[in-house]
Short mmCIF file of N, CA and C in Angstrom, two decimals:
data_model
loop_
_atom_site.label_atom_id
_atom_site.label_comp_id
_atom_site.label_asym_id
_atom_site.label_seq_id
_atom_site.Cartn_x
_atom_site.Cartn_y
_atom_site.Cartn_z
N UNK A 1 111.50 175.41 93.41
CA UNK A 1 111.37 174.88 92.05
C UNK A 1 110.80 175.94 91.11
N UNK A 2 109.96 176.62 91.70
CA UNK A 2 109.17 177.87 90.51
C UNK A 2 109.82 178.88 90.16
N UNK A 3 110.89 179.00 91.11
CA UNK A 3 112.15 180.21 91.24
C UNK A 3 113.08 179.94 89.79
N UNK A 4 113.41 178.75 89.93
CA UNK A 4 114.66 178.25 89.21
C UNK A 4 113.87 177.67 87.64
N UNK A 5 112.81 177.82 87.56
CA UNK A 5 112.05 177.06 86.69
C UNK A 5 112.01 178.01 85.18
N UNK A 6 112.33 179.20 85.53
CA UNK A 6 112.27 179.23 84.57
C UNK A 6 113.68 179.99 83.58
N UNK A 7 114.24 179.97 84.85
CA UNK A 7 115.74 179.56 84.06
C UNK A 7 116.13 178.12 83.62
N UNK A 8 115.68 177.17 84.07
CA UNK A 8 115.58 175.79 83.99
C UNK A 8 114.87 175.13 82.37
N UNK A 9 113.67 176.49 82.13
CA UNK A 9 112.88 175.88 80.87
C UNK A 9 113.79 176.57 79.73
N UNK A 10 114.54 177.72 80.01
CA UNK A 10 114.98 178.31 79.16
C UNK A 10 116.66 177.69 78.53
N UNK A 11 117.12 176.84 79.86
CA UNK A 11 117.86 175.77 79.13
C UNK A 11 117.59 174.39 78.53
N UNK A 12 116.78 174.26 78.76
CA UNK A 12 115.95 172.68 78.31
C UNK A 12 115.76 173.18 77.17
N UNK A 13 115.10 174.11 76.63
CA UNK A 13 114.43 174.87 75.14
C UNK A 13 115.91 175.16 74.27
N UNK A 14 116.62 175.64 75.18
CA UNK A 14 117.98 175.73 74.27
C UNK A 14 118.51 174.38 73.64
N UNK A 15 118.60 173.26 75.01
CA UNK A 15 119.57 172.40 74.24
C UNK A 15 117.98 171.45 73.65
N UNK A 16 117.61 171.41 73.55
CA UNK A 16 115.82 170.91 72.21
C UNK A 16 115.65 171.51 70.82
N UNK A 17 116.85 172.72 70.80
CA UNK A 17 116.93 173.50 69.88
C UNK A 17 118.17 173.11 68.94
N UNK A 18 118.96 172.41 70.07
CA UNK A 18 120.10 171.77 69.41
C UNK A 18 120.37 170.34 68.21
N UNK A 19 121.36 170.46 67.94
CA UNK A 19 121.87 169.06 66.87
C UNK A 19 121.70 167.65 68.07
N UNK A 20 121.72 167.71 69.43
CA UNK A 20 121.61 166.22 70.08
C UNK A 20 120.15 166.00 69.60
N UNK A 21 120.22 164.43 70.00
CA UNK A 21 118.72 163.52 70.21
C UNK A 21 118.15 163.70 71.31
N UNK A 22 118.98 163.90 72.51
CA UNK A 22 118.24 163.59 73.86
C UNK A 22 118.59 164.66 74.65
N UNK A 23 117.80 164.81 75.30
CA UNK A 23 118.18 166.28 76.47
C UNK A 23 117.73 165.72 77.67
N UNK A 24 118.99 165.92 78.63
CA UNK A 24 119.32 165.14 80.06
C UNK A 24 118.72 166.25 80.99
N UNK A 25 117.69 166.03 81.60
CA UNK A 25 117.30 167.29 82.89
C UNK A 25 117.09 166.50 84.35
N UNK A 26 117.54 166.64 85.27
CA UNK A 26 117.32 165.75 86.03
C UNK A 26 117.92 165.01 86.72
N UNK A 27 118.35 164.46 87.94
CA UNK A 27 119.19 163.17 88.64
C UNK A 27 119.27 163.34 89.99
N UNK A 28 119.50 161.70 90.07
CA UNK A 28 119.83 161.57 91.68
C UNK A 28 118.60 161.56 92.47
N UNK A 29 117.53 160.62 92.12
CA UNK A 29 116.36 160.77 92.69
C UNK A 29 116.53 159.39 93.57
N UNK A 30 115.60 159.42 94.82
CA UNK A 30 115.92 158.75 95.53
C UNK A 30 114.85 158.84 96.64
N UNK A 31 113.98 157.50 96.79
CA UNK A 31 112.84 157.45 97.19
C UNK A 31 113.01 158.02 98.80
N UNK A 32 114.03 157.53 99.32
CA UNK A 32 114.21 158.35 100.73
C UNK A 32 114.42 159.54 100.67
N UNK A 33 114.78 160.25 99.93
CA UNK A 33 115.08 162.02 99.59
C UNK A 33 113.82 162.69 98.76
N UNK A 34 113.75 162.16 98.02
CA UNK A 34 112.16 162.70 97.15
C UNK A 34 111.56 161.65 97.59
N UNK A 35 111.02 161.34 98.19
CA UNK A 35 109.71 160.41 98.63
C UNK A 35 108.88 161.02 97.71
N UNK A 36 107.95 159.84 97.20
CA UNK A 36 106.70 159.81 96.32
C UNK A 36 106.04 161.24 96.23
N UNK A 37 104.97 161.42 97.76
CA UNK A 37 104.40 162.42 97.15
C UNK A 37 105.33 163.62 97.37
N UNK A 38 106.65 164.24 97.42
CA UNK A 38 107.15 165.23 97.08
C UNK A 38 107.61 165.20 95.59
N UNK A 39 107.99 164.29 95.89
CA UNK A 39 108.23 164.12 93.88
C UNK A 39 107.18 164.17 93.33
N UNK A 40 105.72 163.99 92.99
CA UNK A 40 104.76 163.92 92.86
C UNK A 40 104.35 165.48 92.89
N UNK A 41 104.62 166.47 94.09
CA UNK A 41 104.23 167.62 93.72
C UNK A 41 105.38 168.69 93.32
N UNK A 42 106.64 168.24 93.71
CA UNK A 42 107.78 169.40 93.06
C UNK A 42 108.65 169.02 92.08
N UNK A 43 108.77 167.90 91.19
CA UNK A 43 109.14 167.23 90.52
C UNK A 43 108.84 166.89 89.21
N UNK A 44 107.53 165.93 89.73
CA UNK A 44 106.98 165.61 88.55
C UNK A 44 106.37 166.80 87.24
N UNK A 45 105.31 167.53 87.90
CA UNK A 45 105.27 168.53 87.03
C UNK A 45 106.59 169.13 86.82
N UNK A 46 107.41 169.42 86.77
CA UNK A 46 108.53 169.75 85.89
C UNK A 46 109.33 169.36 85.21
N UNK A 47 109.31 167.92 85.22
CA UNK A 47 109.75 167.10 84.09
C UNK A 47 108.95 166.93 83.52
N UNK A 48 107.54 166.99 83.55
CA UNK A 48 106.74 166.27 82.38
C UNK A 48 106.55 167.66 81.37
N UNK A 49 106.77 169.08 81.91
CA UNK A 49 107.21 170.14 81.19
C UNK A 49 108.38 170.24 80.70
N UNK A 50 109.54 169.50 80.89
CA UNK A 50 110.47 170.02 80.11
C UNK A 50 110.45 168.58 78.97
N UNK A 51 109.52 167.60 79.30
CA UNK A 51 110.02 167.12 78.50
C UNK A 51 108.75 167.08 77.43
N UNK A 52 108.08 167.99 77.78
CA UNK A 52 106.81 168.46 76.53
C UNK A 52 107.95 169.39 76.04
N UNK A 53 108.75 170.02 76.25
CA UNK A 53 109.63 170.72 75.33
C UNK A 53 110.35 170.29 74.98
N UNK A 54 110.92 169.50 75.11
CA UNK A 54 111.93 168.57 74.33
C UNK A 54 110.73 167.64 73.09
N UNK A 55 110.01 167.24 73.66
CA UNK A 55 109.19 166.23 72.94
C UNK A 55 108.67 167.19 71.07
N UNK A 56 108.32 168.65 71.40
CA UNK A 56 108.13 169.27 70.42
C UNK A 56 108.93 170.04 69.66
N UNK A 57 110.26 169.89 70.05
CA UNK A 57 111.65 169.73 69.13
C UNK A 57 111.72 168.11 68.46
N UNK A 58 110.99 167.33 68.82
CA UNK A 58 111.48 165.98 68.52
C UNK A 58 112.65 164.96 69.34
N UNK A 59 112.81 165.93 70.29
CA UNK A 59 113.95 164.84 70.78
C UNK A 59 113.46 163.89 72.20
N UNK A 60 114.14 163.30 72.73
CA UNK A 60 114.06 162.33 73.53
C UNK A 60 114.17 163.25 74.90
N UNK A 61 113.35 162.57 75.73
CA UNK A 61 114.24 163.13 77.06
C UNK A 61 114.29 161.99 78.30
N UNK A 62 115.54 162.30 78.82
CA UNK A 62 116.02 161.83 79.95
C UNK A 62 116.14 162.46 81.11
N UNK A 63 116.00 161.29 82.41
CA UNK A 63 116.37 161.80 83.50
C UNK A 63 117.20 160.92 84.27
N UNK A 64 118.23 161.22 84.99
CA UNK A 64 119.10 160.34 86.04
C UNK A 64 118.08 159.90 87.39
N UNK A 65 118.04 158.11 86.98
CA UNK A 65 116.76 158.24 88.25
C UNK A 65 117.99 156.82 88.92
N UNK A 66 118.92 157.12 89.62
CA UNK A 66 119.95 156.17 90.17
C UNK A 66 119.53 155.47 91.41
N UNK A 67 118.76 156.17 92.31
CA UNK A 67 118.81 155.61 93.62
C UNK A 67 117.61 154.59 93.84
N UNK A 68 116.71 154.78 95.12
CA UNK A 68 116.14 153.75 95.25
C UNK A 68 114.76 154.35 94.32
N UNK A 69 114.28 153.82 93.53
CA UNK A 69 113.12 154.19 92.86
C UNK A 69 111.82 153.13 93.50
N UNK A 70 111.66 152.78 94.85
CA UNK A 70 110.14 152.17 95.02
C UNK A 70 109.33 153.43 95.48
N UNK A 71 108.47 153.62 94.58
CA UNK A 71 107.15 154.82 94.95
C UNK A 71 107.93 155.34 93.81
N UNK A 72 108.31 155.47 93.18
CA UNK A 72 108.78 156.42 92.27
C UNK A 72 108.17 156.27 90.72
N UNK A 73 108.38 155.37 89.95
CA UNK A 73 108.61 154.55 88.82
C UNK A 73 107.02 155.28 88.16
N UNK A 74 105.74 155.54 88.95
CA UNK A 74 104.58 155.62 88.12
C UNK A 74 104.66 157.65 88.26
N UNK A 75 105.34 158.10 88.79
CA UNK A 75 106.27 158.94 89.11
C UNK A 75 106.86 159.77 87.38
N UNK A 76 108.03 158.48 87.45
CA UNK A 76 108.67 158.67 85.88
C UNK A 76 107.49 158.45 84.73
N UNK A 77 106.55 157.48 84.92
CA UNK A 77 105.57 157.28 83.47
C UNK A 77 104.61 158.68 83.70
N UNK A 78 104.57 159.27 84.50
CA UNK A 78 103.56 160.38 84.58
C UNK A 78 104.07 161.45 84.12
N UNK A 79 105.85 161.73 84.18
CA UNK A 79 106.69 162.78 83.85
C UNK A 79 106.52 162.63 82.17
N UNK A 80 106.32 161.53 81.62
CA UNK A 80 106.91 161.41 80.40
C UNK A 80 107.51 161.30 79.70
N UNK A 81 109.12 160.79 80.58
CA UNK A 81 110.21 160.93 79.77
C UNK A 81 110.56 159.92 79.26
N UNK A 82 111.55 160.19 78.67
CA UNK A 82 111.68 158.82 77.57
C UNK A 82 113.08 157.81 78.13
N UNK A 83 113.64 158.26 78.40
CA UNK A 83 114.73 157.09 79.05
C UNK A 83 115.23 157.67 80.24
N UNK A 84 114.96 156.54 81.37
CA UNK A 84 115.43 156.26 82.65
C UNK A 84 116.68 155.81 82.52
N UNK A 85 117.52 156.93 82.86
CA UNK A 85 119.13 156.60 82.69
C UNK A 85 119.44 156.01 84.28
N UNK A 86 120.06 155.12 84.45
CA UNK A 86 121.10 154.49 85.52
C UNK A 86 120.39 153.66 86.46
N UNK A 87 119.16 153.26 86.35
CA UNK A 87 118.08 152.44 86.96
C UNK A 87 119.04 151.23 87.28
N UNK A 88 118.86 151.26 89.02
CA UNK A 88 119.45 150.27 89.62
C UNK A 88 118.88 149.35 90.22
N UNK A 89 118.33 147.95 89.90
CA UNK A 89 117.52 146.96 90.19
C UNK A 89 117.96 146.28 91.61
N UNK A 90 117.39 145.70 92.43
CA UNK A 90 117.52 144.29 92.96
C UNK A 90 118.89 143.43 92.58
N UNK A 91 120.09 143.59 93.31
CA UNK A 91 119.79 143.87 94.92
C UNK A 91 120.33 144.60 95.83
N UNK A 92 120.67 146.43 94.67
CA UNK A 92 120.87 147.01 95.25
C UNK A 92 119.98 147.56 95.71
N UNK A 93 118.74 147.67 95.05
CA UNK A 93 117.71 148.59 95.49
C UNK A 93 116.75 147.36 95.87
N UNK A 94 115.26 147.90 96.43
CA UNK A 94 114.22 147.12 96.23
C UNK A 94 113.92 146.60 95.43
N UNK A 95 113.29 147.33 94.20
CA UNK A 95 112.64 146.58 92.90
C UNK A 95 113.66 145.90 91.80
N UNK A 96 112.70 144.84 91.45
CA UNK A 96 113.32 144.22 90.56
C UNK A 96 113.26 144.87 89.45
N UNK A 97 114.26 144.12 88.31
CA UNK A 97 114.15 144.87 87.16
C UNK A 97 112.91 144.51 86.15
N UNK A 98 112.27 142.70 86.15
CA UNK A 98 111.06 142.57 85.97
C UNK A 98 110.11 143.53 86.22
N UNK A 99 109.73 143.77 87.33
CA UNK A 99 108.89 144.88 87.75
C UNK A 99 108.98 146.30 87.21
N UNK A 100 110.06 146.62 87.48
CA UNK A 100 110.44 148.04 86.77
C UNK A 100 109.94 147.94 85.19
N UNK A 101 109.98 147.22 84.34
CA UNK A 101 109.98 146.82 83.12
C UNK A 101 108.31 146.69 82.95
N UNK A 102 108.28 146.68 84.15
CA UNK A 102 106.61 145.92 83.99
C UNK A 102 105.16 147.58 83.90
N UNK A 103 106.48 147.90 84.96
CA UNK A 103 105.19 149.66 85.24
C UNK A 103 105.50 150.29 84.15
N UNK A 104 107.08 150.08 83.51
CA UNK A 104 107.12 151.31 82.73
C UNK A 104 106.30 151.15 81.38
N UNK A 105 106.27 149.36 81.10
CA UNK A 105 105.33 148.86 80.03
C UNK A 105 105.39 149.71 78.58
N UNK A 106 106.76 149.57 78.46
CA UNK A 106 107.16 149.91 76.84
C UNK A 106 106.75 151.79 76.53
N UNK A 107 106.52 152.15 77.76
CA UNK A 107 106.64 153.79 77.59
C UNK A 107 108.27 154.43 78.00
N UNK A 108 109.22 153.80 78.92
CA UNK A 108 109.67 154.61 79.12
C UNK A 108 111.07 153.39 78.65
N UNK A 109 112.57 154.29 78.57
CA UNK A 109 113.19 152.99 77.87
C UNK A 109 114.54 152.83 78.95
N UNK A 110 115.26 152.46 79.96
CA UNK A 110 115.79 151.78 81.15
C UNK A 110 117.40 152.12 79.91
N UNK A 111 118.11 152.80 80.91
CA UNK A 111 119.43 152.73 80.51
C UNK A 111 120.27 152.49 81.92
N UNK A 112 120.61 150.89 81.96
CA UNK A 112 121.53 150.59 82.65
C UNK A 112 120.75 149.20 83.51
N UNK A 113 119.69 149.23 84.48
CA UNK A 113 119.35 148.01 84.97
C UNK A 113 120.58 147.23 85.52
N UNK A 114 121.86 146.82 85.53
CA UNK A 114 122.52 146.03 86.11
C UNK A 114 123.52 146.73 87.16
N UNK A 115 123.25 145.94 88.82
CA UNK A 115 123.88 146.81 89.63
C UNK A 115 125.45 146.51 89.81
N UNK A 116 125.18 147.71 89.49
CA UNK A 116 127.52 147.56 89.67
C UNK A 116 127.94 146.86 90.68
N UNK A 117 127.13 146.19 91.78
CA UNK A 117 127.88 145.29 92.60
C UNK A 117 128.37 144.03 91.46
N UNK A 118 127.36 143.68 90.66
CA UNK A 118 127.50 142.46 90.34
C UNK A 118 129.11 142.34 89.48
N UNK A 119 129.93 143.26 89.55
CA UNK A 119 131.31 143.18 88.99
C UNK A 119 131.97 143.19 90.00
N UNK A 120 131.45 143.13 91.15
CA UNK A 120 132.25 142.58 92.44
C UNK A 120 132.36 141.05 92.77
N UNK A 121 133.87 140.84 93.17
CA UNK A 121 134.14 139.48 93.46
C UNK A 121 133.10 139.58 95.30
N UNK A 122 133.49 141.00 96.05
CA UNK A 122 133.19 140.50 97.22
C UNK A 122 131.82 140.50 97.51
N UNK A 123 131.01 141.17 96.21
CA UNK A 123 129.49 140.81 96.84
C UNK A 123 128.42 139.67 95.63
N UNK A 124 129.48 139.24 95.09
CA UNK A 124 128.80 138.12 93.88
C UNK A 124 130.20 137.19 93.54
N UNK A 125 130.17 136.02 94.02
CA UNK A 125 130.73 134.99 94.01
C UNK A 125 130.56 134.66 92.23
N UNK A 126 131.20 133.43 91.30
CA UNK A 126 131.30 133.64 90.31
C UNK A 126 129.70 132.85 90.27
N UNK A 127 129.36 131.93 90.57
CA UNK A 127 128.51 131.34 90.37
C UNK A 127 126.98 132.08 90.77
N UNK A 128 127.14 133.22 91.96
CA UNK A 128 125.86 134.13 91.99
C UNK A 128 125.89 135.02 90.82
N UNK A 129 127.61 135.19 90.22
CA UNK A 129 127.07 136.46 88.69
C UNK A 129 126.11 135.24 87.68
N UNK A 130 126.49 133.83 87.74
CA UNK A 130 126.94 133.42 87.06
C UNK A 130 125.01 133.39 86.81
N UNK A 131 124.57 132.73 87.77
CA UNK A 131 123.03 132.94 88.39
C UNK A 131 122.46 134.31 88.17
N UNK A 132 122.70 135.43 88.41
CA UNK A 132 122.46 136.73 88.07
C UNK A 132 121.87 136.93 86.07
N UNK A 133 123.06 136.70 85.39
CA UNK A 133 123.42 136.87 84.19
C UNK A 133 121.63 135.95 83.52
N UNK A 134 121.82 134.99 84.15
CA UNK A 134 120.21 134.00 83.19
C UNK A 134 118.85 134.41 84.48
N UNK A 135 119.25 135.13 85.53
CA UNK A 135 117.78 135.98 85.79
C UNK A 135 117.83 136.94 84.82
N UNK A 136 118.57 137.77 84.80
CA UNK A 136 118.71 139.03 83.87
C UNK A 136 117.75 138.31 82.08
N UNK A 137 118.65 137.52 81.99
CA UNK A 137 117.85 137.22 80.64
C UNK A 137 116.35 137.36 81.02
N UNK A 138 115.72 136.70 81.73
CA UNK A 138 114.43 136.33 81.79
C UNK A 138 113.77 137.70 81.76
N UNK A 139 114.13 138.58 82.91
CA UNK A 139 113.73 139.92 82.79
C UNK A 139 114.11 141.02 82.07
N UNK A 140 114.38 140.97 80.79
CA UNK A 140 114.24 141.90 79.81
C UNK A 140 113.75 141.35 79.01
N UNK A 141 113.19 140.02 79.07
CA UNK A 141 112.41 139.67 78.19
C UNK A 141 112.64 139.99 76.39
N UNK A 142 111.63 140.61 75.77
CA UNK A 142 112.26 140.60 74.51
C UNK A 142 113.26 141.81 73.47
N UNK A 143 113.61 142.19 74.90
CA UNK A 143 114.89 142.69 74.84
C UNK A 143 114.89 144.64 74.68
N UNK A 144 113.13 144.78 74.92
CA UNK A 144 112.93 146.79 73.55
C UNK A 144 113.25 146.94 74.97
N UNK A 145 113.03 148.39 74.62
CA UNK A 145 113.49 149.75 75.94
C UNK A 145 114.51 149.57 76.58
N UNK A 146 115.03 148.82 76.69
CA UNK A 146 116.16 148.81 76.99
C UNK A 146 117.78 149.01 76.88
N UNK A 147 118.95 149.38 77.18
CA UNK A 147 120.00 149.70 76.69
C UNK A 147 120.60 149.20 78.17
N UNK A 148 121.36 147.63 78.30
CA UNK A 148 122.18 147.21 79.67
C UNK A 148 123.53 147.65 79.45
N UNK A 149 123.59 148.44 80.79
CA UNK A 149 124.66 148.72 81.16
C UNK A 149 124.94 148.73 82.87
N UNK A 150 126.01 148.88 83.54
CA UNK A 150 126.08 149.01 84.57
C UNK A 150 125.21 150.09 85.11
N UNK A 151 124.60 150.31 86.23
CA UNK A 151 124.13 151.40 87.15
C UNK A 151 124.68 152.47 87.30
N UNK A 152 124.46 153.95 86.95
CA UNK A 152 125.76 154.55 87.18
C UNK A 152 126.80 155.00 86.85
N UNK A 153 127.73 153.62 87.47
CA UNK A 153 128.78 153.78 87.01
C UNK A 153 129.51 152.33 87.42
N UNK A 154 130.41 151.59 86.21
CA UNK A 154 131.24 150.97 86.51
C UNK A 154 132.08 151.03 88.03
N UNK A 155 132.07 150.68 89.10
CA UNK A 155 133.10 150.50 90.15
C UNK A 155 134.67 150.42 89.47
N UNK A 156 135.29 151.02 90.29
CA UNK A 156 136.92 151.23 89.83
C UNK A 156 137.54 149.78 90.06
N UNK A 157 136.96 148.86 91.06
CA UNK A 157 137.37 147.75 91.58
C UNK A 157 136.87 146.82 90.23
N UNK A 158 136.08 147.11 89.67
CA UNK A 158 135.43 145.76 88.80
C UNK A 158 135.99 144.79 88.19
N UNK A 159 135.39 143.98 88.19
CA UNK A 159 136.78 142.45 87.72
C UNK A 159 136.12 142.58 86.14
N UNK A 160 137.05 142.96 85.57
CA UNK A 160 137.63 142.74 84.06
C UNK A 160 136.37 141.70 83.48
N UNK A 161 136.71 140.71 83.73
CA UNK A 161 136.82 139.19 82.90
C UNK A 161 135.06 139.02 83.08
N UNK A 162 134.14 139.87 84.18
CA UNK A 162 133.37 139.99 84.55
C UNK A 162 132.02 140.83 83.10
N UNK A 163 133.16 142.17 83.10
CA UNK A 163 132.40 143.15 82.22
C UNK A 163 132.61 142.34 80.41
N UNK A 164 133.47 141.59 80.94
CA UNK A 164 133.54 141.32 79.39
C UNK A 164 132.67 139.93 79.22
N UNK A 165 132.72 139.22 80.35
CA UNK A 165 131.01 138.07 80.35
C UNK A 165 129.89 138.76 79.82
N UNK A 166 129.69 140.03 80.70
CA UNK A 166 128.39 140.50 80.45
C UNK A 166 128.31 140.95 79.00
N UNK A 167 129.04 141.71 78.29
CA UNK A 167 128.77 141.80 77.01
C UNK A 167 128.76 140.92 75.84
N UNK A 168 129.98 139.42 76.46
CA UNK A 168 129.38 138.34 75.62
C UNK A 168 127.67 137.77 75.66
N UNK A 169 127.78 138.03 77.12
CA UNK A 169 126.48 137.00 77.34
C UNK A 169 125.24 138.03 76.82
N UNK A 170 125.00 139.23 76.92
CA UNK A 170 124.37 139.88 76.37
C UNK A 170 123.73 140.18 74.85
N UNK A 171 125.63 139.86 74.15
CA UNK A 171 125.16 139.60 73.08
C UNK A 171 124.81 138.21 72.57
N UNK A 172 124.61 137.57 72.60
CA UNK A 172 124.34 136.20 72.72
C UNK A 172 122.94 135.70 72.69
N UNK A 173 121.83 136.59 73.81
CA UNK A 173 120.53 136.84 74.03
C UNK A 173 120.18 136.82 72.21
N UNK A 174 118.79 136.26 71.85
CA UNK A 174 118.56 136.41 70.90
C UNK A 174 116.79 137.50 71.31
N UNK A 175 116.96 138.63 71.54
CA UNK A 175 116.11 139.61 71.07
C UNK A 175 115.68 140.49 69.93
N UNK A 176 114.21 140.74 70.16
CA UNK A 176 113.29 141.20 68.62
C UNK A 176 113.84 142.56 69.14
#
C-alpha cells in the first residue's frame, strides 16, 4: 500500500482537481478478504487520506464497498467518505440495511442497498418481493443518504415488471 500510495494520491489529487463532484477510489471490499483489522490498518488510513483530498477540492468521495461489510461499516465512518457505493444488505449479506443506516448515522450516504437477488423470480417469489419492498420502506426511514438502487449491478436475468415495481414503489414513499 505505501509503494503504490503515492502514485495513488497523485491520481486522487488529479481527478479533485477536476470538473466531477465525486472521486471514486476504492472497491470490492469484503469482510472475508479485508477482514476488519486489515482494513483497519492497510486501508483505512488511505481512504480517509484520499478523501481529505478530495474533501479540500470540495468534492465528494466514494468507495465501492459491494461485498460482505460485517466488521467493516465503522471501518467506512472512520475513512470518511462520503458515499458507500453498491452496499448490499440482508439477504445477501449479513447486515441489514436498518443497521447499516444506523452506524453510518447520516455521515456517510448508501448508493444502492437493494440486493439484486430480489429481481429474481428464483430467489424471491412475488409475494417475498412483494414483502421485501414495505421492509425496505421501513428501513430508510426518512429517506436522506440515500440513493436505491440495485447492488452492483442489475442481474442480466432480472424480471422487468420487477425493476419497474421498484421505481414505482419507491417513488411513491413520501420522504423529507
Amino acid at each position: 500500500a505505501q509503494k503504490i500510495d503515492i502514485f495513488l494520491s497523485k491520481i486522487v489529487s488529479i481527478a479533485a482537481s477536476s470538473d466531477a463532484d465525486v472521486v471514486f477510489c476504492g472497491a470490492n471490499y469484503d469482510s472475508f478478504l479485508t477482514w476488519p483489522l486489515f482494513f483497519r490498518q492497510y486501508i483505512t488510513p488511505y481512504l480517509k487520506k484520499y478523501s481529505a483530498i478530495s474533501h479540500q477540492k470540495d468534492k465528494f468521495f466514494l468507495t465501492h464497498a459491494d461485498g460482505e461489510n460485517e466488521g467493516l461499516i465503522k471501518e467506512y465512518v472512520e475513512s470518511q467518505i462520503d458515499i458507500a457505493d453498491s452496499i448490499c444488505p440482508y439477504p445477501m449479506t449479513k447486515l441489514k440495511l436498518e443497521d447499516i443506516r444506523r452506524e453510518f448515522n447520516e455521515k456517510i450516504t448508501i448508493w444502492g442497498g437493494i440486493p439484486s437477488i430480489c429481481a429474481l423470480e428464483k430467489f424471491m417469489n412475488e409475494y417475498e418481493f412483494d414483502r421485501y419492498l414495505y421492509s425496505l420502506a421501513d428501513s430508510i426511514g426518512k429517506g436522506d443518504h440515500i440513493i436505491l438502487s440495485f447492488a452492483d449491478t442489475t442481474p442480466p436475468d432480472a424480471k422487468f415488471e420487477r425493476i419497474s415495481k421498484l421505481a414505482k414503489f419507491t417513488k411513491s414513499l413520501k420522504l423529507s
